[in-house]
Every structure is written in C-alpha cells, then in structure tokens.
C-alpha cells in the first residue's frame, strides 16, 4: 500500500503540529465528516477514518459540520487537512448536520413516556426543512398493550412508522431498510434508545444509558456523530437535548406543514385561514367529521399559539 496508515480515535494536540508542519502526501481525497471536536474533524474516507484539521482559509469561511462532504489531503503522521467543503444539499442548525435527507424520529411509549406535542413539533421541523420523516417507536418489548391505536394518527397522516426493540431486535431489519443508502438524522428525547438502535442496525459501539437510570436530564450522547451503515449511507446519532426545532416558522405556513391537513387547505373559505375559529374552515370541519385526528388538530392549535407568541417577542 505504501501510503500513510489511517488512524482511528480522537485527535490530540500533537496533530496540530503535524498539520502545520506536515508535508502533504496525497491530496484530493473525498470523504464525509463523521465527528467534530473543537478544531479536529474526523473524516470517513475509503478504507478508514482520518483526523483532520481545517485549512486556515476554511476556518474563516465558517464551520464544518458533521455530514459535510469534504476534500482532504493526507499528511505525514496519519493526519489530514480539510481543504474544501463540497456544496451542501441541506444544513440543519439543530442538531448541526449537513446533507441530511431524512429524519427518523425516535420515541417510546414508556420509559420515557412519549410526548405527542414534541413529536408533532419534530415532524413539523422535518417538513419545514424538507426532510423525509419516519417515526420509530422503540422499546415495544416494554409494552403489554398493542401500540397500533396510538400510532394510527401518524400512519393516517402518511408517515412510515417502524416499531422496534433494540433489546430483542424486533423491527431492526425494517428500520435498516429505511436507512440504507441515505443520510438520516435520528432525533428524539434522551433515553428513547437512539444510540441503542444504531448499535443494533450498524453494529456500532456507541455508549448507551445505564439500565434503570433513565430520567430527565440524563444525556448519554453529548455530540452528533455519524455512523456508517452496512452497505451505503449514514445515520447521525444526536443528543436528546439537540432536537429538531421549528426555527422561525410563521403561523401562515404551519397548516401546510401537516400532510394530513393538506387535502383540506384549498377548501377553507378564507385565504390565510389559520384553521382556528374562522367560518367555513375545511380543516376544522374535517376534524368534526372524524376525518382528521382531533389530537393532532388540538396540538396544532397549541403550536400555532407558540409560534404567534414567539413572533410577538421578536
Ligand atoms: N427495554 C428496552 N430498553 C431499551 C431499548 N432500547 C434502548 N433501551 C435502553 O434505554 C436506555 C437508553 O438508551 P440509549 O440508547 O442510551 O438512549 P438515547 O436515545 O441514545 O439517549 P441520549 O443519548 O441520552 O439522547 C438504555 O438503558 C438502553 O439499554 C429497547 O428497545 N427496549
Ligand atoms: Mg444516545
Ligand atoms: Zn381553515
């Protein structure tokens, strides 16, 4: 082989010296940033991973985030330099991930109990950022009841829902099929099992929370990290606190972010209908006729209120 051997593991201060003084041995290698830590970025390339520094000019241009496709040069001493960030197809602020195509929203009905308001907000955030959204109900091994009725409003809205247990392996293959070949962000509350799921799907070795120690404020994953999937594709493990957010959404656009509301929007009497108390609102009528889920509609009202208040504060 002859080239510099590729190195696994986080960078050390020593690397900086190599980056400044090291001679470029090979350049023009393309890779994907899988981890970022202060000024060292780990880049997945064919055959391994390289800890890289940023070319000085890049540092001025802005940040490099996990998911970025980059061009690097290999230096002496098993290090590399990111020379160029290739054009992004998308960029999420929170969690910070570039080039994501899909979001897998992970939740559990028990340990921790799900919060539908949070789930709906995450779905809206995914829609707004044009990510394909997928729901993953994990920890079904803990349930005695059939989860299907709880999931019905989401299936009815057209979202794929995968039911999994990272513990027993149930549904993991089905989830793996959804993830294969794509760049997917996993999002969801702390303790729902995002890291455990990726360990099951990709044979990764991500740290997971202690059994029996789940509670509010417990965050095992602290940083976004990309996991290479078997075959092709990546999935981003994210910390529970870094959930997808709605950003600066407006009240006017909110209704259109509900795929289940969309068939009715054109039929509202008034343009700019917010689907609250307006006469001739086709969305509200569909709820009254049982065609739309009443819970989703009720939470829509709450989220709309939040967006309104946020705008008034600005
Ligand atoms: N019974 C059961 N426990 C699970 C399952 N998946 C994960 N767990 C447990 O739930 C706890 C939390 O799992 P993690 O994978 O760390 O959760 P996380 O979503 O990555 O949490 P953060 O990193 O804090 O955001 C651990 O004790 C796991 O062993 C499952 O399918 N069934
Ligand atoms: Mg985790
Ligand atoms: Zn309306």
XYZ file of N, CA and C in Angstrom, residues 90-281:
576
model
N -28.276 20.321 2.191
C -29.104 20.835 3.286
C -28.211 21.099 4.479
N -28.697 21.938 5.372
C -27.944 22.208 6.593
C -28.914 22.428 7.741
N -28.875 21.539 8.721
C -29.703 21.710 9.913
C -28.900 22.479 10.950
N -29.592 23.402 11.615
C -28.929 24.155 12.676
C -28.857 23.325 13.954
N -30.008 22.703 14.250
C -30.109 21.927 15.470
C -30.849 20.650 15.189
N -30.255 19.485 15.306
C -28.841 19.251 15.541
C -28.019 19.658 14.314
N -26.777 20.103 14.533
C -25.972 20.569 13.400
C -25.520 19.416 12.506
N -26.180 19.259 11.383
C -25.875 18.170 10.447
C -26.061 18.693 9.026
N -25.109 18.388 8.164
C -25.207 18.785 6.757
C -25.664 17.595 5.922
N -26.347 17.907 4.828
C -26.698 16.930 3.789
C -27.676 15.842 4.220
N -28.404 16.082 5.316
C -29.390 15.084 5.739
C -30.525 15.034 4.721
N -31.034 13.833 4.487
C -32.169 13.648 3.576
C -33.414 13.231 4.338
N -33.206 12.550 5.449
C -34.339 12.027 6.197
C -34.141 12.293 7.684
N -35.256 12.293 8.408
C -35.200 12.341 9.867
C -35.967 11.140 10.394
N -35.338 10.377 11.272
C -36.036 9.288 11.954
C -36.336 9.783 13.361
N -37.612 9.972 13.658
C -38.000 10.498 14.960
C -38.277 9.314 15.882
N -37.402 9.173 16.853
C -37.470 8.003 17.733
C -38.198 8.376 19.017
N -39.096 7.528 19.450
C -39.797 7.760 20.716
C -40.178 6.419 21.316
N -40.578 6.458 22.572
C -41.064 5.246 23.230
C -42.353 5.624 23.954
N -43.251 4.674 24.100
C -44.494 4.993 24.816
C -44.240 4.962 26.316
N -43.251 4.181 26.724
C -42.940 4.021 28.146
C -41.419 4.100 28.337
N -41.013 4.689 29.467
C -39.568 4.775 29.821
C -38.700 5.352 28.707
N -38.810 6.558 28.325
C -39.732 7.584 28.828
C -41.069 7.583 28.087
N -42.095 8.091 28.787
C -43.425 8.241 28.199
C -43.333 9.226 27.033
N -44.058 8.954 25.985
C -43.966 9.848 24.820
C -44.681 11.163 25.075
N -44.280 12.148 24.306
C -44.905 13.460 24.363
C -45.309 13.800 22.934
N -46.613 13.719 22.664
C -47.068 13.897 21.279
C -46.854 15.316 20.770
N -46.877 16.264 21.703
C -46.640 17.647 21.295
C -45.210 17.782 20.742
N -44.277 17.156 21.436
C -42.883 17.191 20.992
C -42.737 16.461 19.658
N -43.418 15.334 19.551
C -43.341 14.555 18.313
C -43.903 15.366 17.137
N -45.029 16.018 17.352
C -45.622 16.823 16.286
C -44.709 17.983 15.907
N -44.098 18.591 16.916
C -43.168 19.696 16.616
C -41.990 19.201 15.781
N -41.478 18.023 16.122
C -40.341 17.492 15.361
C -40.756 17.164 13.928
N -41.971 16.648 13.761
C -42.456 16.368 12.408
C -42.546 17.649 11.595
N -43.041 18.704 12.233
C -43.144 19.989 11.535
C -41.758 20.502 11.151
N -40.824 20.356 12.075
C -39.458 20.817 11.796
C -38.878 20.046 10.613
N -39.133 18.738 10.584
C -38.638 17.925 9.470
C -39.299 18.367 8.159
N -40.604 18.569 8.180
C -41.315 19.009 6.968
C -40.760 20.339 6.478
N -40.577 21.235 7.416
C -40.149 22.583 7.062
C -38.768 22.565 6.408
N -37.939 21.618 6.865
C -36.592 21.543 6.308
C -36.500 20.527 5.178
N -37.688 20.116 4.715
C -37.781 19.218 3.560
C -37.030 17.914 3.753
N -37.081 17.423 4.982
C -36.541 16.095 5.254
C -37.702 15.106 5.212
N -37.454 13.948 4.603
C -38.456 12.895 4.677
C -38.499 12.430 6.134
N -39.682 12.314 6.687
C -39.762 11.946 8.103
C -40.272 10.522 8.264
N -39.708 9.870 9.266
C -40.033 8.485 9.564
C -40.176 8.400 11.077
N -41.175 7.697 11.559
C -41.327 7.539 13.004
C -40.839 6.167 13.420
N -40.164 6.133 14.549
C -39.684 4.856 15.060
C -40.119 4.724 16.511
N -41.075 3.851 16.750
C -41.486 3.564 18.122
C -40.588 2.451 18.646
N -39.715 2.804 19.585
C -38.767 1.831 20.138
C -39.267 1.319 21.499
N -38.601 0.331 22.014
C -38.901 -0.251 23.342
C -40.268 -0.922 23.390
N -40.711 -1.484 22.278
C -42.021 -2.154 22.313
C -41.993 -3.367 23.221
N -40.794 -3.882 23.517
C -40.739 -5.030 24.433
C -41.288 -4.675 25.816
N -41.368 -3.378 26.133
C -41.874 -2.961 27.443
C -43.399 -2.862 27.485
N -44.048 -2.997 26.314
C -45.484 -2.742 26.269
C -46.297 -4.022 26.398
N -47.388 -3.908 27.145
C -48.339 -5.015 27.157
C -49.434 -4.763 26.131
N -49.750 -3.487 25.946
C -50.847 -3.159 25.029
C -50.340 -3.080 23.588
N -51.268 -3.177 22.661
C -50.953 -3.037 21.248
C -50.756 -1.541 20.948
N -49.595 -1.153 20.420
C -49.374 0.275 20.183
C -50.089 0.816 18.942
N -50.686 -0.056 18.143
C -51.249 0.381 16.855
C -52.223 1.560 16.966
N -53.162 1.548 17.939
C -54.093 2.693 18.002
C -53.378 4.027 18.255
N -52.335 4.000 19.080
C -51.593 5.241 19.364
C -50.906 5.757 18.108
N -50.517 4.829 17.234
C -49.744 5.220 16.049
C -50.628 5.614 14.868
N -51.905 5.264 14.971
C -52.811 5.439 13.842
C -52.846 6.869 13.271
N -52.898 7.920 14.132
C -52.932 9.272 13.562
C -51.715 9.572 12.692
N -50.585 9.000 13.029
C -49.362 9.273 12.268
C -49.336 8.475 10.975
N -49.762 7.218 11.091
C -49.862 6.423 9.858
C -50.890 7.060 8.927
N -51.981 7.526 9.535
C -53.045 8.168 8.762
C -52.558 9.419 8.053
N -51.584 10.097 8.657
C -51.030 11.310 8.042
C -50.040 10.950 6.935
N -49.752 9.669 6.787
C -48.888 9.227 5.699
C -47.442 8.962 6.095
N -47.148 9.077 7.378
C -45.760 8.840 7.799
C -45.501 7.345 7.962
N -44.357 6.874 7.455
C -43.995 5.493 7.755
C -43.691 5.376 9.258
N -44.184 4.326 9.875
C -43.914 4.097 11.297
C -43.298 2.715 11.441
N -42.128 2.654 12.045
C -41.480 1.370 12.284
C -41.494 1.121 13.790
N -41.879 -0.083 14.160
C -41.946 -0.450 15.574
C -40.732 -1.323 15.878
N -39.923 -0.900 16.842
C -38.661 -1.613 17.087
C -38.455 -1.945 18.563
N -37.560 -2.872 18.772
C -36.968 -3.066 20.094
C -35.487 -3.304 19.877
N -34.689 -2.359 20.359
C -33.245 -2.542 20.257
C -32.825 -3.719 21.136
N -33.664 -4.011 22.126
C -33.334 -5.111 23.045
C -33.543 -6.468 22.390
N -34.700 -6.682 21.744
C -34.983 -8.012 21.179
C -34.633 -8.099 19.689
N -34.392 -6.942 19.067
C -34.082 -6.961 17.635
C -35.308 -6.831 16.748
N -36.477 -6.777 17.357
C -37.704 -6.650 16.566
C -37.677 -5.368 15.734
N -37.998 -5.490 14.458
C -38.129 -4.308 13.595
C -36.818 -3.673 13.165
N -35.705 -4.169 13.648
C -34.417 -3.524 13.341
C -34.089 -3.646 11.854
N -34.435 -4.803 11.301
C -34.177 -5.006 9.878
C -35.010 -4.056 9.024
N -36.257 -3.890 9.415
C -37.151 -2.992 8.681
C -36.612 -1.565 8.746
N -36.171 -1.172 9.926
C -35.607 0.171 10.073
C -34.344 0.310 9.219
N -33.504 -0.717 9.242
C -32.266 -0.692 8.459
C -32.579 -0.465 6.979
N -33.675 -1.056 6.514
C -34.064 -0.856 5.110
C -34.416 0.594 4.818
N -35.064 1.256 5.771
C -35.402 2.665 5.589
C -34.142 3.545 5.577
N -33.154 3.144 6.352
C -31.958 3.981 6.489
C -30.955 3.752 5.358
N -30.963 2.557 4.790
C -29.923 2.168 3.828
C -29.808 3.156 2.678
N -28.579 3.559 2.414
C -28.309 4.391 1.245
C -28.617 5.865 1.421
N -29.106 6.265 2.597
C -29.455 7.668 2.823
C -28.630 8.263 3.967
N -28.759 9.570 4.078
C -28.201 10.262 5.240
C -29.387 10.621 6.140
N -29.461 9.970 7.277
C -30.620 10.132 8.166
C -30.194 10.697 9.512
N -30.959 11.635 10.006
C -30.728 12.155 11.354
C -31.685 11.462 12.298
N -31.173 10.870 13.367
C -32.053 10.333 14.398
C -32.296 11.434 15.413
N -33.541 11.655 15.751
C -33.852 12.677 16.743
C -34.861 12.106 17.719
N -34.864 12.638 18.912
C -35.809 12.161 19.917
C -35.260 12.364 21.306
N -36.141 12.285 22.284
C -35.779 12.595 23.673
C -34.666 11.687 24.190
N -34.013 12.141 25.214
C -32.966 11.350 25.848
C -33.566 10.065 26.425
N -32.891 8.964 26.193
C -33.318 7.697 26.790
C -34.278 6.871 25.953
N -34.685 7.369 24.791
C -35.616 6.588 23.956
C -34.904 5.443 23.231
N -33.575 5.529 23.164
C -32.822 4.420 22.573
C -32.217 4.687 21.213
N -31.935 5.946 20.902
C -31.353 6.275 19.586
C -30.009 5.567 19.383
N -29.136 5.681 20.385
C -27.813 5.057 20.245
C -27.943 3.535 20.228
N -28.832 3.014 21.053
C -29.025 1.549 21.096
C -29.497 1.034 19.744
N -30.378 1.785 19.102
C -30.899 1.390 17.796
C -29.780 1.361 16.757
N -28.930 2.395 16.792
C -27.840 2.426 15.803
C -26.830 1.321 16.073
N -26.625 0.993 17.327
C -25.758 -0.150 17.625
C -26.349 -1.413 17.006
N -27.656 -1.541 17.100
C -28.318 -2.745 16.563
C -28.314 -2.743 15.039
N -28.548 -1.580 14.441
C -28.636 -1.507 12.980
C -27.269 -1.670 12.330
N -26.267 -1.023 12.904
C -24.975 -0.915 12.215
C -23.835 -1.607 12.954
N -24.153 -2.322 14.004
C -23.078 -2.946 14.779
C -22.105 -1.923 15.318
N -22.619 -0.717 15.606
C -21.766 0.341 16.158
C -21.523 0.075 17.638
N -20.690 0.893 18.223
C -20.345 0.695 19.620
C -20.558 1.999 20.380
N -21.713 2.600 20.167
C -21.998 3.878 20.806
C -22.358 3.647 22.267
N -21.922 4.550 23.145
C -22.327 4.395 24.545
C -23.824 4.615 24.706
N -24.450 3.820 25.566
C -25.884 3.963 25.817
C -26.096 4.160 27.310
N -27.270 4.667 27.665
C -27.565 4.966 29.068
C -27.585 3.707 29.920
N -27.354 3.895 31.211
C -27.403 2.779 32.150
C -28.827 2.243 32.232
N -28.965 0.950 32.324
C -30.289 0.361 32.506
C -30.835 0.810 33.856
N -32.074 1.242 33.852
C -32.722 1.628 35.107
C -32.356 3.021 35.578
N -31.543 3.718 34.835
C -31.125 5.049 35.285
C -31.676 6.141 34.379
N -32.786 5.821 33.701
C -33.341 6.813 32.777
C -34.125 7.857 33.554
N -33.932 9.076 33.239
C -34.698 10.124 33.899
C -34.440 11.423 33.193
N -35.163 12.407 33.576
C -34.981 13.690 32.921
C -33.561 14.204 33.163
N -32.999 14.838 32.190
C -31.684 15.441 32.380
C -30.544 14.465 32.181
N -30.849 13.199 31.871
C -29.774 12.237 31.647
C -29.457 12.202 30.168
N -28.294 12.617 29.822
C -27.944 12.650 28.399
C -26.663 11.869 28.188
N -26.809 10.725 27.591
C -25.635 9.877 27.391
C -24.846 10.366 26.184
N -25.522 10.566 25.060
C -24.840 11.076 23.862
C -24.692 12.586 24.018
N -23.485 13.078 23.864
C -23.245 14.509 24.068
C -23.037 15.263 22.766
N -22.665 14.530 21.724
C -22.349 15.194 20.446
C -22.920 14.418 19.283
N -23.153 15.136 18.213
C -23.613 14.481 16.988
C -22.484 13.629 16.424
N -22.833 12.450 15.970
C -21.826 11.574 15.359
C -22.472 10.778 14.237
N -21.767 10.642 13.143
C -22.296 9.859 12.019
C -21.809 8.427 12.104
N -22.740 7.515 11.876
C -22.408 6.095 11.864
C -22.529 5.610 10.423
N -21.507 4.901 9.959
C -21.580 4.319 8.612
C -22.490 3.109 8.663
N -23.417 3.049 7.718
C -24.347 1.927 7.698
C -23.766 0.797 6.858
N -24.194 -0.414 7.115
C -23.753 -1.512 6.264
C -24.210 -1.209 4.827
N -23.394 -1.519 3.874
C -23.717 -1.100 2.509
C -23.364 0.360 2.383
N -24.356 1.170 2.037
C -24.084 2.603 1.932
C -24.985 3.395 2.843
N -24.614 4.648 3.064
C -25.445 5.543 3.853
C -24.880 5.784 5.237
N -25.428 6.834 5.849
C -25.000 7.220 7.191
C -26.224 7.539 8.034
N -26.080 7.370 9.325
C -27.122 7.832 10.241
C -26.444 8.651 11.327
N -27.055 9.775 11.681
C -26.475 10.645 12.702
C -27.118 10.363 14.047
N -26.289 9.954 14.992
C -26.751 9.841 16.373
C -26.649 11.240 16.966
N -27.684 11.648 17.674
C -27.691 13.009 18.216
C -28.035 12.957 19.699
N -27.637 13.990 20.450
C -28.028 14.036 21.857
C -29.515 14.360 21.979
N -30.172 13.808 22.977
C -31.604 14.039 23.175
C -31.969 15.505 23.325
N -31.024 16.303 23.814
C -31.352 17.721 24.032
C -31.251 18.534 22.743
N -30.681 17.930 21.712
C -30.451 18.685 20.476
C -31.527 18.346 19.458
N -32.770 18.523 19.838
C -33.853 18.030 18.994
C -34.169 19.005 17.861
N -34.741 18.465 16.802
C -35.128 19.302 15.661
C -36.073 20.405 16.126
N -35.831 21.626 15.719
C -36.703 22.724 16.145
C -37.281 23.451 14.938
N -38.358 24.163 15.211
C -39.122 24.804 14.139
C -38.493 26.081 13.613
N -37.514 26.600 14.331
C -36.843 27.818 13.869
C -37.810 28.981 13.775
N -37.716 29.723 12.685
C -38.540 30.929 12.566
C -39.766 30.680 11.678
N -40.456 29.587 11.921
C -41.676 29.283 11.163
C -42.716 30.377 11.400
N -43.601 30.561 10.430
C -44.668 31.556 10.586
C -46.008 30.839 10.756
N -46.977 31.541 11.349
C -48.301 30.928 11.543
C -48.937 30.583 10.203
N -48.674 31.387 9.196
C -49.300 31.170 7.889
C -48.850 29.863 7.244
N -47.617 29.475 7.483
C -47.118 28.276 6.797
C -47.398 26.997 7.581
N -47.813 27.131 8.832
C -47.907 25.970 9.712
C -48.843 24.875 9.179
N -50.055 25.264 8.774
C -51.041 24.278 8.332
C -50.541 23.431 7.169
N -49.809 24.062 6.257
C -49.325 23.346 5.070
C -48.218 22.351 5.419
N -47.689 22.456 6.638
C -46.657 21.507 7.054
C -47.256 20.212 7.615
N -48.605 20.169 7.668
C -49.298 18.947 8.090
C -49.773 18.210 6.838
N -49.136 17.088 6.497
C -49.577 16.371 5.297
C -51.032 15.927 5.394
N -51.514 15.665 6.620
C -52.903 15.243 6.777
C -53.882 16.408 6.567
N -53.438 17.639 6.813
C -54.328 18.798 6.609
C -54.407 19.198 5.129
N -53.348 18.873 4.396
C -53.199 19.427 3.038
C -54.399 19.243 2.122
N -55.034 18.067 2.123
C -56.165 17.908 1.190
C -57.304 18.886 1.457
N -57.342 19.492 2.649
C -58.478 20.360 3.003
C -58.170 21.843 2.847
N -56.891 22.182 2.781
C -56.493 23.596 2.858
C -57.134 24.452 1.772
N -57.249 23.879 0.579
C -57.791 24.631 -0.559
C -59.274 24.934 -0.383
N -59.906 24.178 0.496
C -61.364 24.305 0.622
C -61.794 25.250 1.737
N -60.841 25.820 2.469
C -61.216 26.789 3.501
C -61.784 28.031 2.797
N -62.802 28.635 3.421
C -63.472 29.765 2.770
C -62.514 30.936 2.571
N -61.688 31.194 3.611
C -60.824 32.371 3.539
C -59.379 32.000 3.256
N -58.796 32.780 2.415
C -57.370 32.699 2.187
C -56.683 33.121 3.476
N -55.604 32.473 3.836
C -54.916 32.841 5.076
C -55.645 32.324 6.302
N -56.576 31.390 6.088
C -57.286 30.767 7.211
C -56.267 30.080 8.119
N -56.346 30.320 9.406
C -55.428 29.658 10.346
C -56.071 28.412 10.953
N -57.262 28.097 10.488
C -57.973 26.864 10.883
C -58.304 26.841 12.371
N -58.615 27.987 12.903
C -58.999 28.046 14.318
C -60.511 28.227 14.429
N -60.944 29.501 14.419
C -62.381 29.760 14.605
C -63.014 30.332 13.326
N -62.262 30.424 12.251
C -62.772 31.056 11.034
C -63.985 30.299 10.493
N -65.007 31.023 10.031
C -66.141 30.331 9.414
C -65.714 29.664 8.111
N -66.331 28.526 7.830
C -66.045 27.834 6.572
C -64.664 27.200 6.526
N -64.123 26.855 7.697
C -62.789 26.223 7.707
C -62.941 24.727 7.432
